[in-house]
Coordinates of C-alpha atoms and ligand atoms in Angstrom, one line a residue:
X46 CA 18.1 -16.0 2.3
X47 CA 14.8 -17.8 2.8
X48 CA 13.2 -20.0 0.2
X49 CA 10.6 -18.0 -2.4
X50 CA 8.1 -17.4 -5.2
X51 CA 8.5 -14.5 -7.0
X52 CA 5.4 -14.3 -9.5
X53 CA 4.8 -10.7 -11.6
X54 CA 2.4 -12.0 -14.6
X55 CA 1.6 -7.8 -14.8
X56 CA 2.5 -6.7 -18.2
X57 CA 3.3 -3.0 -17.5
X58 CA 3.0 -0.5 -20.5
X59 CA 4.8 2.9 -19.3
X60 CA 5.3 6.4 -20.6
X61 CA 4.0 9.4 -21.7
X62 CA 0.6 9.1 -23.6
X63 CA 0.3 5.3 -22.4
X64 CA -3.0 6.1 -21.4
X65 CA -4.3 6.7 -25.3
X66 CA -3.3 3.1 -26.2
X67 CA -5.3 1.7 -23.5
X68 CA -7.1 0.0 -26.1
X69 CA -4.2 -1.1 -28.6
X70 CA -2.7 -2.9 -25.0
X71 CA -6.4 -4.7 -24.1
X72 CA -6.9 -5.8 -27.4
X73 CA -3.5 -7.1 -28.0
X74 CA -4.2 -9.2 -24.6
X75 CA -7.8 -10.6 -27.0
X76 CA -10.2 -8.8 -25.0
X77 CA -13.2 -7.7 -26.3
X78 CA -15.8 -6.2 -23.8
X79 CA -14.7 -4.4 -20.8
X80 CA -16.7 -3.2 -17.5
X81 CA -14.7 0.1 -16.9
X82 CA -14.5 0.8 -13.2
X83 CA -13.8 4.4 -11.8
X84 CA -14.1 6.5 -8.7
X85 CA -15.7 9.7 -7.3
X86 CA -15.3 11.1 -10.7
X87 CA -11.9 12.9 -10.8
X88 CA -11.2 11.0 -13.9
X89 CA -14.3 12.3 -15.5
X90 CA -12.8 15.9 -14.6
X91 CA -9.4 15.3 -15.6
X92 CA -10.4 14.0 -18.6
X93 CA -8.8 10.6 -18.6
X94 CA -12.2 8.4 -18.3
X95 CA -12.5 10.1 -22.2
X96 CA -9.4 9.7 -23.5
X97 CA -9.6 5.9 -22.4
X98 CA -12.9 5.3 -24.0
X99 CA -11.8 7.0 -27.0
X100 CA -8.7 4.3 -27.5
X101 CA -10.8 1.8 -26.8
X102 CA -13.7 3.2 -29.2
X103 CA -10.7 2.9 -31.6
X104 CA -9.5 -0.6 -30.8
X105 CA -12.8 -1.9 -31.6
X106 CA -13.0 -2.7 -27.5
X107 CA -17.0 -2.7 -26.0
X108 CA -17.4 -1.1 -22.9
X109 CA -19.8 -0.4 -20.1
X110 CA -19.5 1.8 -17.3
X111 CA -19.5 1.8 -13.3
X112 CA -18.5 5.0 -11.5
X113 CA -18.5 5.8 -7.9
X114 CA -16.2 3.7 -6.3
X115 CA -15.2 5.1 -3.4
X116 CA -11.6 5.7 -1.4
X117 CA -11.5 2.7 0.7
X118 CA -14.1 0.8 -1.6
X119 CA -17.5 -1.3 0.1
X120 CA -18.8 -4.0 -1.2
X121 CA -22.4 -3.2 -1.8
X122 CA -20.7 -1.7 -5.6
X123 CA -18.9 -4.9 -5.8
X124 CA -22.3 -6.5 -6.0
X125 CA -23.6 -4.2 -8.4
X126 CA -20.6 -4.6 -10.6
X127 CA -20.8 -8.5 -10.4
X128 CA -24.4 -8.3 -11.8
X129 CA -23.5 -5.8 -14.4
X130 CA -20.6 -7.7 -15.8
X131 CA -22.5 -10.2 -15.9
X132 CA -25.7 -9.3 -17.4
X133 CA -23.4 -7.6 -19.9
X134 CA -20.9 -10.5 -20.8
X135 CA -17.9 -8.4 -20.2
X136 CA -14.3 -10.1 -20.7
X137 CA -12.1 -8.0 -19.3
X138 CA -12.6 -5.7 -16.2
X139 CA -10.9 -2.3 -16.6
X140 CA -10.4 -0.1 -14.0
X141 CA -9.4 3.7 -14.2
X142 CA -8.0 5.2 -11.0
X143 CA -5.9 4.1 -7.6
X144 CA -5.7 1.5 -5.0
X145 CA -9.8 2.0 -4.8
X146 CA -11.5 1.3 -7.9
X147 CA -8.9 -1.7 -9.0
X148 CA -9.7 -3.4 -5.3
X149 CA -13.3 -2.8 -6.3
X150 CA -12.9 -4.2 -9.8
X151 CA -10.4 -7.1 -8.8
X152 CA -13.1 -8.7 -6.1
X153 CA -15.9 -7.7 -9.1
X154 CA -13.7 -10.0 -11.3
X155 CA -13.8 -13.0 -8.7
X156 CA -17.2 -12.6 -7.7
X157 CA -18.1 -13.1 -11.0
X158 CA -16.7 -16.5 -11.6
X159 CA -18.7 -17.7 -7.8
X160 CA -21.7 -19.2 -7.3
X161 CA -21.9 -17.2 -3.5
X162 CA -21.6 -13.8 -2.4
X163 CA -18.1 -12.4 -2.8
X164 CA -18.0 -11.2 1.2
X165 CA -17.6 -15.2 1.6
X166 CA -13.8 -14.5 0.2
X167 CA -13.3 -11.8 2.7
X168 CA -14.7 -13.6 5.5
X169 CA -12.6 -16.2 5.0
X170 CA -15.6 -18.6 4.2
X171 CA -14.5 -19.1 0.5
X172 CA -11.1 -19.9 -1.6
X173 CA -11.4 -18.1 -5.1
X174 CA -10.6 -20.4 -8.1
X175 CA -11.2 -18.0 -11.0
X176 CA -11.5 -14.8 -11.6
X177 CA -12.2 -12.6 -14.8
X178 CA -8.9 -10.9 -16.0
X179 CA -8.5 -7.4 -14.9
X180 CA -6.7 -4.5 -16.7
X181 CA -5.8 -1.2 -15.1
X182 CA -5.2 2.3 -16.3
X183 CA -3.4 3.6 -13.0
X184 CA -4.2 7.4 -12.2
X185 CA -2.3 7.4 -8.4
X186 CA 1.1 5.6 -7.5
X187 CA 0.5 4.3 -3.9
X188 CA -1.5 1.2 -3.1
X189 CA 0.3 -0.8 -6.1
X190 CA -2.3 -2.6 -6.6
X191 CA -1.6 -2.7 -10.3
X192 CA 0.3 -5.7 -9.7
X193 CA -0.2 -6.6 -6.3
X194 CA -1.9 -10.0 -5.2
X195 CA -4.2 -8.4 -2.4
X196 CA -7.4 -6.9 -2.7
X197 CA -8.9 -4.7 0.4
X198 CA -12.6 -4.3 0.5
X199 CA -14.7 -2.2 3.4
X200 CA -18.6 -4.1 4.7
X201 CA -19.5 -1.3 6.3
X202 CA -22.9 -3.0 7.8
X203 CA -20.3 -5.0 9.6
X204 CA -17.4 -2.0 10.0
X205 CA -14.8 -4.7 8.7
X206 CA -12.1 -3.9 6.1
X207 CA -11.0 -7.0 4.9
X208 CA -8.2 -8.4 2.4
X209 CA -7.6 -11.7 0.2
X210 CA -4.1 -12.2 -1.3
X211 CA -4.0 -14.7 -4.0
X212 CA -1.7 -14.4 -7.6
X213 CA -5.5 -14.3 -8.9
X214 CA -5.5 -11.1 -7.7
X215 CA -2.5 -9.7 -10.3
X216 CA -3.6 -8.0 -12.9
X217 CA -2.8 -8.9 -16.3
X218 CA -2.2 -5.5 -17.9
X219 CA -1.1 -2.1 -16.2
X220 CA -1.0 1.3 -17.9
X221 CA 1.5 3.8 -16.3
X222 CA 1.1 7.0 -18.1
X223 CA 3.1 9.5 -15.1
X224 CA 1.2 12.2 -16.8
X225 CA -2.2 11.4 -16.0
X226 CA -0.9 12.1 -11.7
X227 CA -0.1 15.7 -12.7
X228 CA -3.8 16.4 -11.2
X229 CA -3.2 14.5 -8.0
X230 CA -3.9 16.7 -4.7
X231 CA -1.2 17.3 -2.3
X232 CA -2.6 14.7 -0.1
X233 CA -3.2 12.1 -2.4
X234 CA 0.2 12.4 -3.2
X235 CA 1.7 12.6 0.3
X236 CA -0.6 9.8 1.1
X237 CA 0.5 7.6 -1.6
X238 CA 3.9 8.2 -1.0
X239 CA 4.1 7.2 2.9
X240 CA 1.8 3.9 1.0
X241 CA 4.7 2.8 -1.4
X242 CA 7.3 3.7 1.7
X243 CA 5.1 1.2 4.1
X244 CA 5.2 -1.5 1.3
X245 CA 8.7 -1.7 1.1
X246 CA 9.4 -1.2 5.1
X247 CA 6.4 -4.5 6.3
X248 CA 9.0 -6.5 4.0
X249 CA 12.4 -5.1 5.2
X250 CA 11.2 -5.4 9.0
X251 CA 9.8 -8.9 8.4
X252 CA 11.5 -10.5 11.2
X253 CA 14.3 -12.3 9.0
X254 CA 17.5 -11.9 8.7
X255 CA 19.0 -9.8 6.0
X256 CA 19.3 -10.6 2.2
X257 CA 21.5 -7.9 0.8
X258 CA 20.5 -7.8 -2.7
X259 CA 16.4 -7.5 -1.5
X260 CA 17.7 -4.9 1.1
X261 CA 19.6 -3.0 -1.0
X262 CA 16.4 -2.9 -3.7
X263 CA 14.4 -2.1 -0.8
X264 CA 16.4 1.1 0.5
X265 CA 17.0 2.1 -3.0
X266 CA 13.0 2.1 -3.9
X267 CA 12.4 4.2 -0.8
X268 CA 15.7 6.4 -1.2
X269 CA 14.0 7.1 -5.1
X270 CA 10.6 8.0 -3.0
X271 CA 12.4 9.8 -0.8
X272 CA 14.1 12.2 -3.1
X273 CA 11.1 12.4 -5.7
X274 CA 8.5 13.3 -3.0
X275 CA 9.4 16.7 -2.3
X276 CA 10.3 17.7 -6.3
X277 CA 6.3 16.7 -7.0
X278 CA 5.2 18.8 -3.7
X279 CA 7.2 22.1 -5.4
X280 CA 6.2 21.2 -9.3
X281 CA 2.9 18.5 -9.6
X282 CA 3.9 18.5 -13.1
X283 CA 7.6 17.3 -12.7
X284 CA 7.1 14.3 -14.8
X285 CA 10.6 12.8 -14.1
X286 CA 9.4 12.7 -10.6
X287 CA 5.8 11.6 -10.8
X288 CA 7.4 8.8 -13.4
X289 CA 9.9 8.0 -10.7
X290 CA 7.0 7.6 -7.8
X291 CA 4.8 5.7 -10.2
X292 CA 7.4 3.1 -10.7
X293 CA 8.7 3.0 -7.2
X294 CA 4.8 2.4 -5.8
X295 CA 4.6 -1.1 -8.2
X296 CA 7.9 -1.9 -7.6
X297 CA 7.4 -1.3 -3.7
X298 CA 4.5 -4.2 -4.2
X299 CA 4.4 -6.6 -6.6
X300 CA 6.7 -8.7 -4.7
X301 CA 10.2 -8.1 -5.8
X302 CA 10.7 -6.0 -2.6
X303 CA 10.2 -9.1 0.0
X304 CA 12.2 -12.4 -2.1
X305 CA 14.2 -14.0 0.4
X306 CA 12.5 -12.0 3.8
X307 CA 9.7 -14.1 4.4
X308 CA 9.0 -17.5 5.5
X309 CA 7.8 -19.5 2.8
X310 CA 3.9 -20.0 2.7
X311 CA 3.0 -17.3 4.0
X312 CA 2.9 -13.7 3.6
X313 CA 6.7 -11.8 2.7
X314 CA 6.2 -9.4 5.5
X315 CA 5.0 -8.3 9.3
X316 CA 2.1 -6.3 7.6
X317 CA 1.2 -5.7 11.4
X318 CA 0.9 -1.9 10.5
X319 CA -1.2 -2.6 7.5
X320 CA -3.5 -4.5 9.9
X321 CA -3.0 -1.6 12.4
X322 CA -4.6 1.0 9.5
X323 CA -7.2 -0.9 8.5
X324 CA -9.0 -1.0 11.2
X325 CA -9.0 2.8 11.5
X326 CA -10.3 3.3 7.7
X327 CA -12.8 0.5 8.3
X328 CA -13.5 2.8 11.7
X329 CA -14.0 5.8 9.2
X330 CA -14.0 5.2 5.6
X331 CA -12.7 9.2 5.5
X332 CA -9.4 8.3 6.3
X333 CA -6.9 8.0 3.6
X334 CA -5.5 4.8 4.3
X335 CA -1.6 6.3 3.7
X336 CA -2.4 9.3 6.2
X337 CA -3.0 6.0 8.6
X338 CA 0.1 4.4 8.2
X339 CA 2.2 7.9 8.6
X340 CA 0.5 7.6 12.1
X341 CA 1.0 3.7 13.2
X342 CA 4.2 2.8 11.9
X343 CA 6.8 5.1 13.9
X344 CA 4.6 4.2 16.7
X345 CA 5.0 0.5 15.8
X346 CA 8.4 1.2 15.0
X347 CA 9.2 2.8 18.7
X348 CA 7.3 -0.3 19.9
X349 CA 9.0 -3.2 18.5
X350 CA 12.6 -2.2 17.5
X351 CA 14.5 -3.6 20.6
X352 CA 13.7 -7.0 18.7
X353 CA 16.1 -6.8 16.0
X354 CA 17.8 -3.3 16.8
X355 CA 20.2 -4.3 13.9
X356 CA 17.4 -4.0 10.6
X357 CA 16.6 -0.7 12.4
X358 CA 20.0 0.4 11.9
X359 CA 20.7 -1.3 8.2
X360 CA 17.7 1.2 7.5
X361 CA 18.6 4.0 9.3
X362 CA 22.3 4.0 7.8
X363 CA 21.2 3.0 4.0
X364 CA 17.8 5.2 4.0
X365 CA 19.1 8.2 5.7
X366 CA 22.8 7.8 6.1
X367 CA 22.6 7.8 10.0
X368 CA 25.4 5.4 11.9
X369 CA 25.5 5.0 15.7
X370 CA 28.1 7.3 17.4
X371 CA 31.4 5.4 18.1
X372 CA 33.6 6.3 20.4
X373 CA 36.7 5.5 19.3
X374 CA 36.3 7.4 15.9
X375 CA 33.8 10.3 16.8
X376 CA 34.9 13.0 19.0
X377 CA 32.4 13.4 21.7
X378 CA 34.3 15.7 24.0
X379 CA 31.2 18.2 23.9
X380 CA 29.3 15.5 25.5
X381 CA 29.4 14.7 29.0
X382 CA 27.4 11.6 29.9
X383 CA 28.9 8.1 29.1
X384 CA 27.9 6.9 25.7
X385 CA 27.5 3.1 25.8
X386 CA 27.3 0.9 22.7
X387 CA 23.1 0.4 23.6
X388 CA 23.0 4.4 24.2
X389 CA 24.4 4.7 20.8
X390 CA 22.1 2.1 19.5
X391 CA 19.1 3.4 21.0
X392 CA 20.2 7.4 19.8
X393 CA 20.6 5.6 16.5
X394 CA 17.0 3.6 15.9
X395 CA 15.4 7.0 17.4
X396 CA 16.6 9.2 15.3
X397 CA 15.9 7.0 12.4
X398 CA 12.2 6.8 13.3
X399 CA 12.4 10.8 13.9
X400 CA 14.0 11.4 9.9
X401 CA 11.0 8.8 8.7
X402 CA 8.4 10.7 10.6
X403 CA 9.4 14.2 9.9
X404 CA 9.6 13.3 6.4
X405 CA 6.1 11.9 6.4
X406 CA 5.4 15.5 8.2
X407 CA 7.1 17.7 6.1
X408 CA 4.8 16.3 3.0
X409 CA 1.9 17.0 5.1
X410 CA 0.9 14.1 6.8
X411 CA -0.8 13.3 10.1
X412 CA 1.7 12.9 13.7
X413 CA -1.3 11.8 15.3
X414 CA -4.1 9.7 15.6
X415 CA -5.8 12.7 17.0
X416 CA -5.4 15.1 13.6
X417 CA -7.0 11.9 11.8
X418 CA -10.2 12.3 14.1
X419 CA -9.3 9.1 16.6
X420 CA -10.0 9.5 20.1
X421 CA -9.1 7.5 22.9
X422 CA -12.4 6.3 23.6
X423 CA -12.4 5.1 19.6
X424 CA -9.6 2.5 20.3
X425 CA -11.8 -0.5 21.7
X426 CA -14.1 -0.1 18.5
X427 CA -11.4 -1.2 16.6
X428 CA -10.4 -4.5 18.3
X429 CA -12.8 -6.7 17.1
X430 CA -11.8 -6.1 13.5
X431 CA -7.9 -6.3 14.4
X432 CA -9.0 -10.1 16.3
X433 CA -11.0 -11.1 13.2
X434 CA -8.4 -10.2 10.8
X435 CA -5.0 -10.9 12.4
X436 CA -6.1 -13.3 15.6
X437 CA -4.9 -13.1 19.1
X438 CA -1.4 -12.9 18.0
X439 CA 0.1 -11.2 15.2
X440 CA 3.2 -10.2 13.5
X441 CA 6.5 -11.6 12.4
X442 CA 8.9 -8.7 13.2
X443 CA 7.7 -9.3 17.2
X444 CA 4.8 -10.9 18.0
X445 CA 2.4 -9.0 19.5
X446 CA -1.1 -9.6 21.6
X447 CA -4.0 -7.4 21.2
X448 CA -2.7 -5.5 24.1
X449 CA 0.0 -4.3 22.3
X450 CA -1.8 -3.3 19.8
X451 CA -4.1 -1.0 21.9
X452 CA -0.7 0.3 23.3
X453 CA 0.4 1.2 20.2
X454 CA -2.8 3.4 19.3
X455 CA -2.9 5.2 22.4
X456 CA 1.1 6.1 22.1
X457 CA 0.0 7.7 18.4
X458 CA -3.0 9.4 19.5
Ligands
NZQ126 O1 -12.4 8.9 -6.4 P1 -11.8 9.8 -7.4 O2 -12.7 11.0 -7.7 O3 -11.2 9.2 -8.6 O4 -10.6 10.6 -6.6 C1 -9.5 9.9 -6.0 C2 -9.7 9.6 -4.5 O5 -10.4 10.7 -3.9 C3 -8.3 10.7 -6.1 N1 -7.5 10.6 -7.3 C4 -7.0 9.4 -7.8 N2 -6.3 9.7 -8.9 C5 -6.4 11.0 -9.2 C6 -7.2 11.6 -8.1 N3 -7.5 12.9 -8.1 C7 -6.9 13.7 -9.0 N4 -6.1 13.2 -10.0 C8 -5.8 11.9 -10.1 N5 -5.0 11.5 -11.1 O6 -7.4 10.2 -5.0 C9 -8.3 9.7 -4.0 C10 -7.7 8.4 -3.5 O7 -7.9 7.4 -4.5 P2 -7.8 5.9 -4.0 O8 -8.0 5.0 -5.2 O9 -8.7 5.6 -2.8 O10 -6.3 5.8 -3.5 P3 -5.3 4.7 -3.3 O11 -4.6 4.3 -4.6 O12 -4.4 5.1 -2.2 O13 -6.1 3.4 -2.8 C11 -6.5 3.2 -1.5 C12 -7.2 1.9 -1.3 O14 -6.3 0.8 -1.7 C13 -6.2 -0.1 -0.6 C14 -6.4 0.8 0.6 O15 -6.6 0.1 1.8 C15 -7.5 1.7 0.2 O16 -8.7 1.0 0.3 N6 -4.9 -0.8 -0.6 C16 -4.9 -1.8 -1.6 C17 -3.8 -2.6 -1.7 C18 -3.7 -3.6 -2.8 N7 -4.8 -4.0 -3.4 O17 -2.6 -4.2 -3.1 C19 -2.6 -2.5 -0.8 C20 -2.6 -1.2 0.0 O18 -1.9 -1.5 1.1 C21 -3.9 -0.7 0.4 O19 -4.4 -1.4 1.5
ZN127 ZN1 -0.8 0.0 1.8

């Protein structure tokens, strides 16, 4: 087990009805003025945007408003938030909605303690040493941002999707009221789902060796995913379910699911196939950055297993109870070719990769590059993203050149 830092400062308030005390929780943390942060306005419809300013109307909490982030966030609103928290001396920035409007309001709460503009984080010109705090009323499990170090912000003047991970990032405060996901689309849901999954599996395929008790906390998070997934596709309003997928997607990444997988100083994961997607939602800020990764990471998967076929099969035997064929237990006279101990292997990893893609399928997801509007002719647009944001050479699992990567996008498309 490798050396690590396991650091969670997110105070996370759970339940039914959490979201009505979303004041009580930011006052007892001694705000006093928040810069609520929301999206395309879903939480306007559903009524949650309301029910938050009333609690915080209650707790005595000032607020001003910015709405219309949106999905796969740019940084043009960061700007405008930075000036607006400013100009109205906010202390607390408090966003209401997924992975998009906290990444917006996270880099809002840097760029308002810096002197620059906040792209210089992004581009890598800039370290942050401050940041206002940030407190989050989640409305979709799937990013887990909530208590996740990164932040991912789209320039779309320069087609870049960028990240910074820093514990900066974490948010001090997350309300998880299941309840308020009982409006989320199909999609949304499927996407968010394949997100949490992908969290989890960039850490379990890291490259390192196995650490049992991470594994088995790993396999369990995405067994729980697994069998909650389909009982929210039947019933959105199974609230055992959607309480069960909320907790799995901040689990899957606030860090508990990588201790002991990655090499200290630096990041607890490959994240090759989070490098992979971005590129194609900073390509086309339509696509749902979960419907990406149901695309690129069985084609990763296919691509890079041979490297160490034996995490492929710890997954495959603890995720979906699949074991390679042995000859000297199973009876295989129905089959007639030879089956070595690499066929059996191979037949293994495969089918493992199959169950994970069906499954990503069957909730409604993307096979191809092609249902997610990427031609062949779109792949070279996204290489010079993928060499500013991951270099020349990349990944931990196996590391691969920017050939590879185009070889993985064409085998998806
Ligand atoms: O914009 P509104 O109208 O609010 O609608 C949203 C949006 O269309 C809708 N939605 C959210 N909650 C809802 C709802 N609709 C009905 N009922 C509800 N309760 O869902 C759509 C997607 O929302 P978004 O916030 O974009 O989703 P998600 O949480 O998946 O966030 C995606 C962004 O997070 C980044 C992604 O790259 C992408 O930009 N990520 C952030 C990470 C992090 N900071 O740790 C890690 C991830 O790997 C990811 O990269
Ligand atoms: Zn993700």
């Amino acid at each position: 087990m490798n050396d690590f830092s396991f650091y969670s400062p997110t105070r996370c308030v759970f339940g039914r009805g959490a979201c009505d005390r979303t004041g009580e929780e930011v006052a007892a943390e001694g705000f006093r003025r928040a810069l609520i942060v929301y999206g395309g306005g879903s939480v306007v419809r559903t009524g949650t945007l309301d029910r938050v300013k009333r609690s915080l109307d209650q707790a005595g909490i000032g607020y001003v408003e910015l709405g219309g982030v949106r999905p796969n966030p740019e940084v043009e609103l960061v700007r405008k938030g930075i000036e607006l928290a400013r100009a109205e001396a906010v202390d607390v920035v408090l966003p209401v909605g997924g992975g998009s409007a906290i990444d917006c309001a996270k880099a809002i709460a840097l760029g308002v303690r810096y002197d620059g503009d906040v792209w210089d984080f992004f581009a890598k010109r800039a370290v942050p040493a401050d940041r206002l705090p940030v407190a989050v009323v989640l409305t979709i499990p799937a990013s887990g941002s909530e208590a996740s170090n990164s932040c991912v912000i789209n320039n779309d003047a320069q087609q870049l999707k960028c990240g910074i991970n820093t514990d900066l990032n974490r948010p001090v405060l997350a309300i998880l009221d299941p309840e308020l996901t009982f409006t989320l689309p199909p999609y949304q849901t499927a996407a968010g789902v394949t997100d949490m999954i992908s969290h989890v599996m960039e850490r379990f395929f890291s490259g390192e060796p196995a650490v049992p008790v991470t594994d088995n906390i790993a396999c369990g998070l995405i067994r729980a995913a697994i069998d909650a997934a389909p009982r929210v596709m039947d019933d959105p309003r199974d609230y055992d379910a959607r309480a069960n997928l909320m907790w799995v997607g901040t689990l899957a990444h606030n860090g508990l699911a990588g201790c002991g997988l990655g090499i200290p100083g630096k990041r607890d994961g490959d994240w090759t196939c989070h490098g992979l997607e971005h590129e194609l939602s900073a390509l086309d800020p339509a696509i749902t950055h979960g419907a990406g990764l149901a695309v690129i990471f069985p084609s990763w998967m296919r691509f890079v297993w041979r490297e160490h076929p034996e995490r492929f099969l710890e997954f495959g035997r603890q995720v979906f109870g699949i074991e390679p064929v042995d000859p000297e237990l199973d009876d295989l006279s129905d089959i007639d070719e030879e089956i070595t101990p690499e066929r059996a292997v191979h037949d293994a990893v495969e089918a493992t990769i199959d169950e994970l893609q069906d499954f990503f399928v069957s909730l409604g997801m993307p096979r191809t590059l092609g249902e997610l509007g990427i031609a062949e002719e779109d792949i070279e647009k996204l290489m010079p993203g993928l060499a500013i944001n991951r270099g020349e050479r990349f990944g931990s699992f196996k590391e691969l050149t920017l050939d590879d990567a185009r070889e993985i996008y064409r085998s998806a498309l």
